[in-house]
Each structure stands twice: as structure tokens, then as C-alpha cells.
Amino acid sequence: MNKEEARKKIDELTDILNEHNHKYYVLDNPEITDYEYDTMLNELSNLEEKFPELMREDSPTQRVGGEALLAFTQVEHSVPMLSLSNSYNKEDLIDFDRSIRKLIGEKIEYVLEPKIDGLSVNLKYEKGKFVQGATRGNGVVGEDITRNLRTVKTIPLKLKEEIDIEVRGEVYIPREKFTKLNQIQAEKGETIFANPRNAAAGSLRQLDPKIAAKRNLNIFVFNIQRMGNISIHKHTEGFEYLRRLGFKTSNYEVCQSIEEVIDQCEKWSKKRSSLSYEIDGLVIKVNDLSQREALGTRSKSPRWAIAYKFPAEQQKTQVKDIVVQVGRTGALTPTAELEPVRVAGSVISRATLHNEDYIKEKDIRIGDTVIIEKAGDVIPAVVRVVLEERKGEEKPFEMPTTCPICNEETFRLEGEAVTRCMNAACPAQLRRGLIHFVSRDAMNIDGLGESIVTLLLENDLIKDCADLYTLKKEDLLPLERMGEKSAQNLIDAIEKSKKNDVERVIFGLGIKLVGARAAKLLADEFKSLDGLMKASEEEITAVNEIGHKMAESVVAFFKEDRNLEIVEKLRVAGVNMESLHTSNEQDENSEKKFEGLTFVLTGTLEKYKRSEAKKIIESLGGRVSGSVSKKTSYVLAGAEAGSKLDKANQLGVAVISEDEFEKMI
Ligand code: IVH
């Protein structure tokens, strides 16, 4: 075959195969057998091998993924990828409709779509060719995952028209494929994904597109983000157009009133479990595009759409055991080990029981049948015990009077809900403390994680974090699975961490109550570790956002001989003890990340006084309210949280722990 004949054949096969690909994956309506398809694909692949310069960019042979990348690059979205405000019940939806009608005073037609539980992506086409795909990221900047997205069979590589367009959709893994994927992962001894959403996100964030290609990813496209001058007046017309171009679009229902929307919400919540894909709610959108324009958007979400979140899902399961974990600060946390059960798309086998009082109040015993609850990303919780199923053999839980790790006596201080092991040399605390020191937000020592820290401790190579800096390659070589190269990499990573800003050292030391943000504020204020060590309680409290409890903890930390010794060892090892920031940078970094968010504080907070938490929220642009409503963005719940927590669960408002709050700030 000469080159011209090959070009013709390659073009012909590429077009025919792409057409069949579309019929099979997008339209679910195959016209040829798998055998016929594979025969043509083989023929194309052989020709492309002989004439690589003739291979087309949209060749179906390219869906298997090419070379692995070293890292993803950042992409700035040309149109911000907004998110949605949430609703949880009929009343919320009526409010939404009322507010829209108040603004534009017209009859509104709504479109209702399933809210797919996957990963939001932006697909960019130039002259009909797929040129770039990106994650949502923070809505403004995402990551370029084009090569992984090219492996998704329902994403057309070439559109039916040669136009410039950007569309948005949700990449997901169908339920059945998800179950299979986890079976394969388990056989290979690899990560088991908690839910289809994590599996989809994890697959798209693989640097090797060959992995993504094997994950059976799929997409529903639900929005035209940007396009040339094509006249489309309704969202549903947009859907028809997207289908004509070759996209697989969301399913939808058109509703003439909010009452119809409410009926559909009920119908969809009933058929939710029979769908082949996971959904966590529905999205309600104004259909008319000029009405949408009149309504406009808020900073993060459009006024013309709202998500309707399904209520938290409950399941019955059994408490197999209650185990106690010892944290970095010595806190003993009881955790229920559950008979694994699927709730809201995830397999749940553990739930935190917080503390002794929580268990007593709910009277949770080992062997009990319990109702657990989970909504979306929220941590699973034990709601109640099914007393009718109690047989009498269940064992009440006793908080251990000695630490399960070091056997020293445990204490519960007056007014505190937490029981603690006070032994600063407790191996559990030491191990957790070291894991914290090397972690990403602290000293960020690449390649040094939980397993190597454990090995170093077990082999008596380190007794505290400062010992890491005197390790030599020869010390590491005898360790399990430690080759010449990885030992050297580890030594290099430890060496590199010496140059870190002092804020990482302050956070890494693990001073009780001092999170990453507080460490940064302290470093900015006192400029060095010495500066902080010399500061009085009053001077520390004077720092904006730093409260009294935290200041007290910092001063107490630097009074302990053992801690002073560690600081000295770090200094001698050459670890940087100074702040590397200029004051300008600090100003630029102070963002208003809580703008538009309302928080409700409840229960006993361990790390902050209520007034301090309030000060922090407000300094970041947020608001604190005294009561929970559907407008509440987050409920920050400490120990022994009562009715406000119940209300939040009832309304489906996100509940966060102090740790999660710290991460957010
Ligand atoms: S519309 C401006 N429609 O839900 C348009 N979003 O909480 C905003 N999602 O990040 C999104 N299915 O990734 C829309 N049919 C659907 C959706 C959907 C899933 C996701 C989307 C977004 C999140 C909003």
C-alpha cells in the first residue's frame, strides 16, 4: 500500500471507528459486534505503526493512554467554574423559587438534572478538536488532565462541527465498574476506594494515562461554558445541541413550576438506588438563558441554579468492637469498628465515638446493632442504638484507666471531655508526633511517611524529631525495602527541610492547640523561634486570631526541659529558625476565604474559646450565627454538642470538627 492509499484508509477507518464508538458508548446503541470493531481497530493500528506520520489526533487507538507525565500543569479557566448553593427540603426550594420570581417577576420554567457524584471537568475544543481538559480546582485555576480525559470513551476527540466551544461535565465511574475496580484493587493489594467519586478523582489524577484508561471512566456533560455566536435560548436547546455535537449529556426533566420540581425531587430520590451511577442530589436550573442572565451570579454560585441534596442516608449495622486510639497530644479516642456497610456511596467500617460521654449518652455497647448516618463528604456518625435488637450479651465500654500503648495511667481533667495519656514519652504520642513533624503541612519531608517513621523507631535510630537530622545513609541501608537510591533520596529530603520557613518548625513541634495557620501567624509576628520562645503569654495573646488558651499552651511548651532540648538539637543540626517572609507577602496572603459563609459554634471546643473561634471566622470574612438554619454553611461542633448538632444533621448542614476547621483556616 502506498502512502496516499494508506492515508485514505487511515482516515476512513478513524471516522468509521469514531462513529461506532459514539454509537456504542454515548448512544448505548451498538450497530456492529465487538469482534467487527476490534478487527477494524487492529487494521488501523497496524497501518498507524507503518505510517506513524499519518495517525490522526482523534484516532481511537489513542484512547489507551501514552507516556506518563511528571506533574500536571495549572490551567486558568476562561470562565470561572462556579459551584452551587444547596437546598435540603421543600421549603428551601419554595424560597429559591420565590427569590427568583422576586428578582425577575416572570413565569419560570425549570430544568431538573441528577447531581452526579464525580469530578467536575472543563473540556475545551478548538475547530471541533479536543485540545484541553482541566479539573475544577478552586474554580479559577485547575489542573491540566487532558491526557487522562482523552482516554474517556464518551468524550469526543472530534466534534461533528468545527467550532470553538468549552463545556463542563462530571466524570464518574458507573456503580458496577466501581465494584469491579475495587475487586481488582483488592486482588492486587492496592488502594480500595471508599466511593465512586474518590475512584473517579483518583483515576483522573494519575500521572500515567494508561491507568486512567483502564478505569472505565464516563462523563455526563451538563453545561456550555463558552461558545461562538450560536443562537441558543434555552438550556434544553443547549443539551440538544451538545448531543448533536457528539457529547453524552445529563438526563433531565423540564418542570413548569416549583411544585412540579418538588414532585420530581421525590420521584428521583426513590429511583436513586436503581440508577447505574451514583448521585448525591439533584440540580435545579432556570431554563431560559436570558432569565439566567438577568439573575446573574454571586461570587461563587449562580442565582439561577440550586442543588437539592438528598437527606443523610442511614443504615443498620453492628458494632464489632470499640478500640481506643492514642493521638499526638495523648488524647484517647474511642472508635467503633463496624460490620462494613454501604452508606451514601461509601463502605463504612469505622465511626468515631468521640469520647466517653458520647458513648454513655447514646449507651453504645460492643455487639450492639446501631443506626449509622452519612451525608456526602461528612464523617459517618452513630445516630442511635437499636434497643429492640439488644440481646443482653452486649458489653458496655469502659474507658481504659491505663494507656493501651504505654500502660501509664490515663487522666480526665475536670471540665474536659477527653481522657489523656499524660506520658510525654509514650511511644504512641512519639510516633504520632514524628509523623506530624515530617508531614506535608509541617516539615514536608518527601518520602518520609508513617511506615518509615515506624521503622526508624523500631530500629532505635531516632528518639525524637531532631534525631532525623543526624541520620546517615548507612543507618538507613539495613532497613526493610531500603535501597541505595531511596536511602540517598531520604537523606536529601531531610537535608532540604532544614531550609524551611520557621513557621513549619513551629507547626511541626506539635505544640498543643497550635495549627498550621496559628504557626504562620506566630512566625510572622515573632520572626524567629527565639522570638517566640521569649514572648510572654500577653504578647502572644495580643496577636490577632491567637487566643488565650493557645498562648498558654505555647508558653507551657517552652518551659519543658525536654522540648528545649529538642529545639537546641534542631538548632545545632542547622535547621532554619527564622521567618523567611516579607511583610508584603503577608498582606497578599491574607485572604477573605470565609466570605459569604455562616458558621454556628456548638459544644465544648478544645482548641479555642468561642470568642476566639468567632474572631478567626470574622477575620476571614465569615459570619457567626447563634442558631442553625438551612442557610448555615457549617456547624463547628466540639465535644458534647447537643440540639444544634441534631438540627444540623436534620437539615443536612455540613458538620465539621475542630481539626477540619483548622485545616480550613
Ligand atoms: S451545574 C454553574 N449540574 O455539583 C453550573 N453541577 O456543588 C454549576 N454537579 O461542582 C454546576 N452534576 O461538579 C451542575 N447536573 C449538574 C451536576 C453538577 C454534578 C456537580 C458540579 C459542581 C457541584 C456543585
XYZ file of C-alpha atoms and ligand atoms in Angstrom:
689
model
C 0.000 0.000 0.000
C 1.483 3.373 -0.913
C 1.304 6.412 1.343
C -1.669 8.007 -0.382
C -3.700 4.795 -0.165
C -2.692 4.439 3.489
C -3.829 7.989 4.252
C -7.222 7.300 2.704
C -7.639 4.031 4.594
C -6.494 5.551 7.902
C -8.936 8.447 7.501
C -11.761 6.116 6.602
C -11.125 3.720 9.497
C -10.690 6.563 12.003
C -14.047 8.063 11.004
C -15.912 4.745 10.967
C -14.475 3.642 14.308
C -15.215 7.002 15.948
C -18.768 6.781 14.696
C -19.210 3.291 16.163
C -17.527 4.380 19.360
C -20.148 7.138 19.673
C -22.992 4.716 18.946
C -21.720 2.220 21.486
C -20.715 4.481 24.372
C -22.778 7.648 24.013
C -25.978 6.407 22.404
C -25.842 2.979 24.018
C -26.891 1.589 20.668
C -24.141 -0.519 19.054
C -24.551 -1.423 15.395
C -21.624 -3.782 14.992
C -20.224 -6.597 17.099
C -17.184 -6.164 19.335
C -15.371 -8.543 17.009
C -16.023 -6.379 13.956
C -14.919 -3.285 15.871
C -11.712 -4.916 17.102
C -10.832 -6.177 13.618
C -11.047 -2.650 12.207
C -9.168 -1.223 15.182
C -6.361 -3.737 14.604
C -6.187 -2.823 10.959
C -5.951 0.859 11.836
C -3.350 0.217 14.485
C -1.160 -1.760 12.018
C -1.387 0.993 9.430
C -0.534 3.655 12.003
C 2.503 1.645 13.003
C 3.721 1.588 9.398
C 2.877 5.252 8.755
C 3.043 6.993 12.145
C 3.039 10.424 10.494
C -0.470 9.731 9.154
C -2.052 8.947 12.502
C -4.844 11.394 13.301
C -5.096 13.159 16.654
C -8.591 11.794 17.137
C -7.532 8.221 16.400
C -9.408 5.691 18.566
C -6.075 3.898 19.123
C -5.019 6.877 21.248
C -7.601 6.209 23.934
C -5.281 3.769 25.711
C -3.032 6.488 27.115
C 0.539 7.413 26.262
C 3.660 8.183 28.290
C 3.360 9.137 31.953
C 3.712 12.788 32.972
C 5.978 14.115 35.723
C 3.413 16.588 37.024
C 0.202 18.321 35.989
C 0.368 21.916 34.850
C -2.058 24.559 36.050
C -4.794 25.915 33.830
C -6.614 29.174 34.367
C -10.285 28.735 33.387
C -11.531 31.227 30.824
C -14.940 31.140 32.549
C -14.929 30.538 36.329
C -16.222 27.085 37.241
C -18.842 28.081 39.782
C -20.336 25.821 42.424
C -23.922 25.646 43.666
C -25.746 26.746 46.764
C -27.636 23.936 48.494
C -31.211 23.178 49.468
C -32.441 20.304 51.601
C -36.215 20.314 51.601
C -39.426 21.547 50.064
C -39.343 24.860 51.937
C -35.845 25.651 50.657
C -36.997 25.055 47.105
C -40.033 27.277 47.567
C -37.727 30.006 48.940
C -35.454 29.603 45.922
C -38.385 29.990 43.528
C -39.757 32.959 45.471
C -36.406 34.780 45.436
C -36.083 34.260 41.691
C -39.582 35.457 40.958
C -38.993 38.475 43.163
C -35.973 39.379 41.071
C -37.423 38.864 37.610
C -41.130 38.630 38.274
C -41.919 36.243 35.428
C -43.070 32.694 34.960
C -40.131 30.393 35.361
C -39.512 27.101 33.613
C -37.079 24.869 35.462
C -34.842 22.015 34.365
C -34.033 19.314 36.871
C -30.944 17.122 36.453
C -29.345 14.442 38.583
C -26.378 15.739 40.567
C -23.689 13.259 39.577
C -21.246 12.332 42.309
C -17.997 12.574 40.396
C -15.384 15.103 39.432
C -16.178 18.331 37.608
C -14.141 18.997 34.463
C -13.889 21.617 31.739
C -13.394 20.444 28.140
C -12.062 22.855 25.547
C -12.480 22.352 21.785
C -10.890 24.401 19.036
C -12.231 23.992 15.495
C -14.020 20.916 16.779
C -10.876 19.273 18.184
C -10.484 18.400 21.850
C -7.467 20.464 22.899
C -7.594 20.716 26.671
C -9.333 19.203 29.678
C -8.962 20.507 33.213
C -10.166 19.824 36.740
C -12.254 22.447 38.510
C -9.550 23.110 41.119
C -10.568 26.170 43.093
C -12.938 27.273 40.337
C -10.458 29.744 38.886
C -7.378 27.584 38.359
C -7.431 23.828 37.817
C -5.057 21.144 36.606
C -4.450 20.093 33.030
C -5.602 16.473 32.808
C -6.078 16.387 29.033
C -4.204 13.130 28.544
C -6.290 11.286 31.086
C -9.510 12.717 29.684
C -8.598 11.605 26.169
C -8.951 8.024 27.436
C -12.609 8.577 28.429
C -14.550 6.920 25.620
C -17.609 9.176 25.931
C -15.542 12.345 25.473
C -15.459 13.045 21.729
C -11.977 13.839 20.439
C -13.518 15.497 17.379
C -16.929 17.157 17.254
C -19.478 16.934 14.466
C -18.917 20.636 13.739
C -15.631 22.513 13.502
C -16.441 25.006 16.253
C -14.721 26.558 19.269
C -16.556 25.601 22.429
C -15.937 24.895 26.123
C -18.230 22.586 28.035
C -18.482 21.405 31.605
C -19.387 17.973 32.842
C -18.939 15.445 35.591
C -16.602 12.469 35.154
C -17.768 9.433 37.101
C -17.388 5.670 37.391
C -20.594 3.653 36.974
C -21.511 1.682 40.111
C -20.931 -1.718 38.569
C -17.486 -0.753 37.215
C -16.640 0.680 40.613
C -17.348 -2.629 42.341
C -15.195 -4.438 39.763
C -12.401 -1.887 40.127
C -12.286 -2.423 43.886
C -12.202 -6.197 43.414
C -9.185 -5.841 41.127
C -7.532 -3.357 43.505
C -8.040 -5.780 46.404
C -6.550 -8.683 44.436
C -3.508 -6.563 43.625
C -3.249 -5.402 47.236
C -3.760 -1.787 46.155
C -5.899 1.084 47.477
C -9.580 0.286 47.909
C -11.624 3.346 47.010
C -14.205 4.437 49.567
C -16.702 5.557 46.918
C -17.083 6.017 43.149
C -16.342 9.709 43.446
C -12.917 9.091 45.026
C -12.227 6.422 42.441
C -13.023 8.830 39.586
C -10.991 11.638 41.125
C -8.078 9.311 41.935
C -8.069 7.953 38.376
C -8.049 11.384 36.771
C -5.192 12.486 38.971
C -2.936 9.635 37.858
C 0.145 10.866 36.046
C 0.127 7.749 33.904
C -2.814 7.945 31.469
C -2.647 4.167 30.927
C -4.070 3.761 34.420
C -6.915 6.204 33.769
C -7.621 4.339 30.503
C -8.329 1.137 32.449
C -10.751 2.685 34.933
C -13.936 2.743 32.810
C -14.450 6.449 33.352
C -17.528 8.052 31.894
C -18.940 11.572 31.638
C -22.190 13.494 31.678
C -21.868 16.949 30.120
C -24.221 19.486 31.690
C -23.222 22.968 30.637
C -21.935 25.081 27.758
C -19.342 27.288 29.402
C -18.389 29.322 26.330
C -19.023 29.221 22.607
C -19.039 31.340 19.477
C -22.177 33.033 18.174
C -24.609 30.150 18.004
C -28.085 31.242 18.993
C -29.390 29.120 21.814
C -32.149 30.480 24.035
C -32.769 27.648 26.441
C -30.632 25.278 28.496
C -32.563 22.341 26.988
C -31.748 23.581 23.476
C -28.126 23.605 24.620
C -28.472 19.944 25.595
C -29.856 19.064 22.153
C -27.012 20.932 20.505
C -24.422 19.212 22.709
C -25.896 15.840 21.735
C -25.698 16.735 18.052
C -22.036 17.622 18.525
C -21.428 14.115 19.933
C -21.489 14.651 23.708
C -23.169 12.434 26.245
C -25.363 14.814 28.215
C -27.133 14.615 31.571
C -30.664 13.274 31.773
C -33.172 15.969 32.619
C -36.814 16.815 33.308
C -38.493 20.082 32.367
C -40.821 21.453 35.069
C -43.306 24.287 34.679
C -43.459 25.201 38.357
C -41.627 24.687 41.623
C -44.404 22.269 42.686
C -43.516 20.088 39.722
C -39.842 20.341 40.722
C -40.730 19.160 44.244
C -42.659 16.170 42.819
C -39.708 15.264 40.636
C -37.335 15.512 43.622
C -39.441 12.881 45.380
C -39.549 10.646 42.310
C -35.796 10.868 41.785
C -34.985 10.213 45.423
C -36.984 6.982 45.120
C -35.297 5.841 41.937
C -31.850 6.947 43.097
C -30.659 3.500 44.146
C -31.747 1.881 40.877
C -29.606 4.186 38.726
C -26.395 2.816 37.254
C -24.474 5.814 38.583
C -24.189 7.430 41.997
C -25.978 10.749 42.596
C -25.960 12.843 45.757
C -28.859 15.075 44.870
C -30.468 16.958 42.006
C -29.694 20.269 40.361
C -32.494 22.679 39.573
C -31.773 25.288 36.904
C -33.693 28.105 35.227
C -34.209 27.011 31.615
C -34.417 30.389 29.872
C -30.932 31.794 29.223
C -31.965 35.450 29.128
C -33.664 34.999 32.510
C -30.408 33.469 33.737
C -28.517 36.493 32.557
C -30.922 38.802 34.349
C -30.457 36.836 37.570
C -26.648 36.790 37.356
C -24.262 35.094 39.747
C -22.962 35.550 43.262
C -19.198 35.302 43.902
C -19.175 31.500 43.994
C -22.508 30.323 42.646
C -25.174 31.334 40.129
C -28.525 32.720 41.356
C -30.292 30.740 38.644
C -29.486 27.264 39.955
C -29.559 25.349 43.211
C -28.553 21.874 44.321
C -31.146 19.788 46.147
C -29.246 17.454 48.475
C -30.783 14.157 49.462
C -31.167 13.658 53.211
C -28.355 11.885 55.064
C -28.587 8.177 54.387
C -28.961 5.808 57.334
C -28.047 2.147 57.586
C -28.191 -0.520 60.222
C -25.013 -2.325 61.224
C -23.256 -3.929 64.172
C -20.545 -2.644 66.491
C -17.942 -5.416 66.398
C -15.606 -3.706 68.823
C -14.708 -0.365 70.328
C -10.999 0.352 70.081
C -9.095 3.238 71.577
C -6.564 5.253 69.593
C -3.919 7.478 71.140
C -3.261 10.719 69.296
C -0.312 13.098 69.128
C -1.443 15.046 72.163
C -2.186 11.888 74.131
C -5.967 12.107 73.634
C -7.663 8.708 73.793
C -10.321 8.465 71.086
C -12.747 5.544 71.137
C -13.650 4.315 67.662
C -16.392 1.863 66.732
C -15.318 -0.964 64.463
C -18.386 -1.762 62.422
C -19.583 -4.605 60.278
C -18.826 -2.975 56.889
C -21.923 -1.444 55.323
C -22.576 0.763 52.286
C -23.939 4.213 53.123
C -24.269 7.190 50.764
C -21.938 5.618 48.239
C -19.143 4.611 50.650
C -18.325 1.418 52.514
C -18.200 2.342 56.176
C -16.336 0.153 58.657
C -15.461 2.673 61.365
C -17.071 5.602 63.092
C -15.549 7.849 65.713
C -17.303 7.792 69.073
C -15.504 10.992 70.167
C -15.226 10.411 73.922
C -16.560 8.605 76.972
C -19.593 10.872 77.428
C -20.754 10.432 73.856
C -20.760 6.653 74.309
C -22.524 6.893 77.681
C -25.155 9.280 76.418
C -26.055 7.048 73.498
C -25.417 3.912 75.571
C -23.402 2.266 72.796
C -22.189 -1.217 73.714
C -19.906 -3.701 71.957
C -22.153 -6.058 69.982
C -24.991 -3.534 69.661
C -26.938 -3.065 66.463
C -26.757 0.624 65.605
C -28.029 3.086 63.031
C -25.257 4.967 61.330
C -25.635 8.008 59.144
C -23.600 9.665 56.444
C -24.307 12.569 54.148
C -21.966 13.299 51.249
C -18.456 14.018 52.448
C -19.419 14.227 56.097
C -17.763 11.803 58.556
C -20.045 8.871 59.417
C -21.761 9.046 62.788
C -23.552 6.573 65.045
C -27.059 8.002 65.408
C -28.570 5.569 67.902
C -28.640 2.034 69.216
C -31.452 -0.241 68.041
C -32.518 -1.238 71.553
C -35.138 -3.699 70.267
C -32.307 -5.835 68.903
C -30.282 -5.894 72.114
C -29.839 -9.456 73.373
C -28.267 -8.782 76.735
C -24.853 -10.147 75.771
C -23.595 -6.752 74.648
C -20.605 -5.378 76.563
C -20.598 -1.800 77.916
C -17.476 0.156 77.048
C -15.026 1.177 79.752
C -12.530 3.933 79.077
C -9.140 2.360 79.880
C -7.528 3.630 83.057
C -4.127 2.928 81.561
C -2.838 3.892 78.129
C -3.279 0.978 75.685
C 0.184 1.735 74.291
C 2.483 2.618 77.214
C 0.406 1.340 80.141
C 0.817 4.580 82.084
C -2.201 5.858 83.970
C -4.713 7.962 81.986
C -6.422 11.128 83.219
C -9.577 13.026 82.530
C -9.225 16.589 83.738
C -12.157 18.323 85.298
C -14.341 20.105 82.772
C -12.752 18.204 79.872
C -14.451 15.556 77.816
C -11.199 13.974 76.712
C -9.251 11.285 78.533
C -5.498 11.574 78.045
C -2.280 9.680 78.423
C -0.002 12.266 80.054
C 3.230 10.381 79.432
C 5.170 12.655 77.058
C 7.433 9.712 76.225
C 4.500 7.431 75.289
C 5.541 5.656 72.080
C 2.109 6.332 70.535
C 2.487 10.059 71.114
C 6.084 9.969 69.985
C 5.199 8.119 66.796
C 2.206 10.354 66.026
C 4.327 13.427 66.852
C 7.033 12.324 64.429
C 4.525 11.575 61.687
C 3.168 15.057 62.240
C 6.671 16.632 62.154
C 7.516 15.147 58.745
C 4.031 15.652 57.252
C 3.273 17.844 54.250
C 1.975 20.869 56.138
C 4.832 20.700 58.649
C 8.429 19.933 57.550
C 7.220 18.322 54.312
C 9.933 15.651 54.138
C 9.345 13.809 50.890
C 9.347 10.023 51.116
C 9.134 10.009 54.900
C 5.750 8.766 55.988
C 4.117 6.646 58.621
C 5.821 3.372 57.683
C 9.383 4.696 57.617
C 8.882 6.640 60.839
C 7.730 3.363 62.434
C 10.768 1.524 61.068
C 13.153 4.201 62.342
C 11.605 3.993 65.808
C 11.556 0.193 65.884
C 15.224 0.103 64.941
C 16.122 2.649 67.626
C 17.515 5.017 65.034
C 15.620 8.024 66.361
C 14.126 9.084 69.681
C 12.822 12.498 68.672
C 12.396 14.649 65.582
C 15.827 16.266 65.909
C 17.468 12.834 65.566
C 16.282 12.754 61.947
C 18.946 15.335 61.147
C 21.852 13.174 62.293
C 20.781 10.097 60.301
C 23.299 8.834 57.776
C 22.751 6.820 54.656
C 24.484 3.827 56.241
C 21.935 3.881 59.092
C 19.112 3.522 56.604
C 20.512 0.867 54.281
C 19.811 -2.133 56.563
C 16.116 -1.164 56.778
C 13.492 -3.233 55.023
C 12.996 -2.335 51.329
C 15.564 0.491 51.546
C 17.854 0.608 48.541
C 20.885 2.796 47.931
C 18.827 5.288 45.888
C 15.880 5.631 48.248
C 18.212 5.998 51.243
C 20.028 8.835 49.486
C 16.734 10.465 48.458
C 15.552 10.378 52.026
C 18.762 11.915 53.363
C 18.493 14.632 50.687
C 14.860 15.343 51.570
C 15.720 15.639 55.265
C 18.600 17.966 54.414
C 16.339 20.095 52.230
C 13.837 20.542 55.053
C 16.481 22.385 57.103
C 15.847 25.408 54.887
C 12.107 25.512 55.614
C 10.497 28.644 56.967
C 10.327 28.620 60.751
C 6.508 28.502 60.575
C 6.844 24.850 59.530
C 9.127 24.154 62.507
C 6.666 25.815 64.892
C 3.799 23.751 63.489
C 5.949 20.609 63.317
C 6.903 20.765 67.002
C 3.325 19.822 67.752
C 2.595 22.441 70.405
C -0.866 21.659 71.743
C -3.595 23.738 70.022
C -1.177 25.326 67.512
C -2.323 24.538 63.987
C -0.671 25.462 60.691
C -2.344 28.854 60.465
C -1.533 29.791 64.039
C 2.090 28.727 63.442
C 2.239 31.064 60.467
C 0.788 33.956 62.444
C 3.270 33.374 65.253
C 6.197 33.164 62.829
C 5.057 36.352 61.103
C 4.747 38.171 64.397
C 7.835 36.981 66.271
C 10.056 36.465 63.208
C 12.014 33.550 64.707
C 11.735 30.640 67.086
C 13.851 32.553 69.599
C 11.462 35.491 69.333
C 8.525 33.202 70.063
C 10.298 31.449 72.922
C 10.968 34.768 74.613
C 7.406 36.062 74.164
C 5.123 36.320 77.178
C 1.593 34.980 77.347
C 0.247 38.527 76.972
C 2.388 39.255 73.928
C 1.211 36.067 72.255
C -2.447 36.704 73.070
C -2.066 40.156 71.518
C -1.519 38.560 68.096
C -4.675 38.777 66.017
C -6.550 35.428 65.938
C -4.433 33.891 68.728
C -6.416 33.178 71.849
C -5.599 32.844 75.469
C -5.679 29.046 75.600
C -3.226 28.786 72.754
C -0.866 31.381 74.210
C -0.858 29.499 77.493
C -0.025 26.285 75.678
C 2.890 27.883 73.763
C 4.430 29.273 76.939
C 3.999 25.954 78.752
C 5.607 24.098 75.841
C 8.782 26.155 76.018
C 9.026 25.687 79.761
C 9.547 21.944 79.424
C 13.211 20.865 79.516
C 12.598 18.070 77.067
C 11.190 20.462 74.476
C 14.016 22.955 74.962
C 16.467 20.136 74.435
C 14.803 19.209 71.111
C 14.841 22.836 69.943
C 18.542 23.042 70.783
C 19.282 19.836 68.902
C 17.403 21.165 65.853
C 19.386 24.397 66.007
C 22.726 22.565 66.239
C 21.685 20.389 63.284
C 21.317 23.550 61.198
C 17.517 23.734 60.917
C 16.418 27.269 59.977
C 14.865 29.101 62.927
C 13.927 32.335 61.158
C 10.887 33.600 59.279
C 11.586 33.933 55.556
C 8.517 36.044 54.747
C 8.475 39.737 53.996
C 5.610 41.811 55.354
C 4.313 42.492 51.806
C 3.827 38.833 51.144
C 1.903 38.533 54.366
C -0.540 41.167 53.247
C -1.093 39.473 49.929
C -1.727 36.195 51.647
C -4.423 37.442 53.968
C -7.485 36.401 52.009
C -11.153 36.529 52.880
C -11.781 32.859 52.352
C -14.927 32.665 54.505
C -16.716 35.442 52.654
C -20.402 34.599 52.342
C -20.189 31.689 54.813
C -22.146 31.425 58.047
C -20.889 29.324 60.943
C -22.642 28.095 64.059
C -20.463 27.067 67.019
C -21.668 24.375 69.367
C -20.363 22.049 72.066
C -17.121 22.429 74.016
C -14.284 23.479 71.783
C -10.933 22.167 72.853
C -8.608 24.490 70.999
C -10.331 27.854 71.092
C -12.697 29.785 73.248
C -15.943 30.532 71.412
C -14.937 34.188 71.189
C -11.618 33.235 69.633
C -13.156 30.989 67.020
C -15.589 33.805 66.249
C -12.725 36.284 65.860
C -10.976 33.957 63.404
C -14.100 33.374 61.322
C -14.837 37.061 61.159
C -11.276 37.990 60.297
C -11.593 35.677 57.282
C -14.786 37.372 56.147
C -17.290 34.866 57.599
C -20.245 35.340 59.962
C -21.133 33.553 63.190
C -24.758 32.911 63.983
C -26.415 31.630 67.141
C -28.861 29.235 65.539
C -28.787 26.582 62.847
C -30.903 27.082 59.744
C -30.738 25.892 56.180
C -28.691 28.989 55.444
C -25.914 27.839 57.818
C -22.799 26.865 55.869
C -21.023 24.919 58.633
C -21.648 23.833 62.185
C -18.376 23.672 64.088
C -19.083 21.025 66.704
C -16.986 20.389 69.778
C -17.499 17.739 72.430
C -20.961 17.192 73.881
C -22.662 19.124 71.125
C -26.409 18.865 71.630
C -29.503 20.180 69.924
C -27.704 22.387 67.396
C -25.855 19.347 66.140
C -29.108 17.407 65.863
C -30.684 20.267 63.959
C -27.700 20.428 61.602
C -27.993 16.707 60.903
C -31.692 17.070 60.361
C -31.213 19.905 57.858
C -28.230 18.238 56.225
C -25.929 21.161 57.138
C -22.225 20.237 56.989
C -20.811 19.495 60.443
C -17.090 19.983 60.942
C -14.727 19.076 63.762
C -12.110 21.395 65.221
C -9.438 19.605 63.186
C -11.337 20.179 59.968
C -11.884 23.806 60.936
C -8.138 24.190 61.445
C -7.475 22.788 58.008
C -9.945 25.254 56.519
C -8.335 28.242 58.169
S -24.341 22.773 37.494
C -22.788 26.901 37.062
N -25.226 20.344 37.049
O -22.068 19.602 41.574
C -23.060 25.467 36.973
N -23.435 20.620 38.567
O -21.992 21.522 44.060
C -22.742 24.767 38.220
N -22.596 18.535 39.513
O -19.050 21.274 41.186
C -22.866 23.330 38.199
N -23.966 17.182 38.454
O -19.417 19.394 39.593
C -24.340 21.109 37.721
N -26.076 18.247 36.549
C -25.216 19.007 37.196
C -24.266 18.452 38.075
C -23.394 19.308 38.747
C -22.951 17.263 39.313
C -21.542 18.981 40.439
C -20.622 20.011 39.832
C -20.407 21.060 40.882
C -21.135 20.529 42.061
C -21.850 21.697 42.721
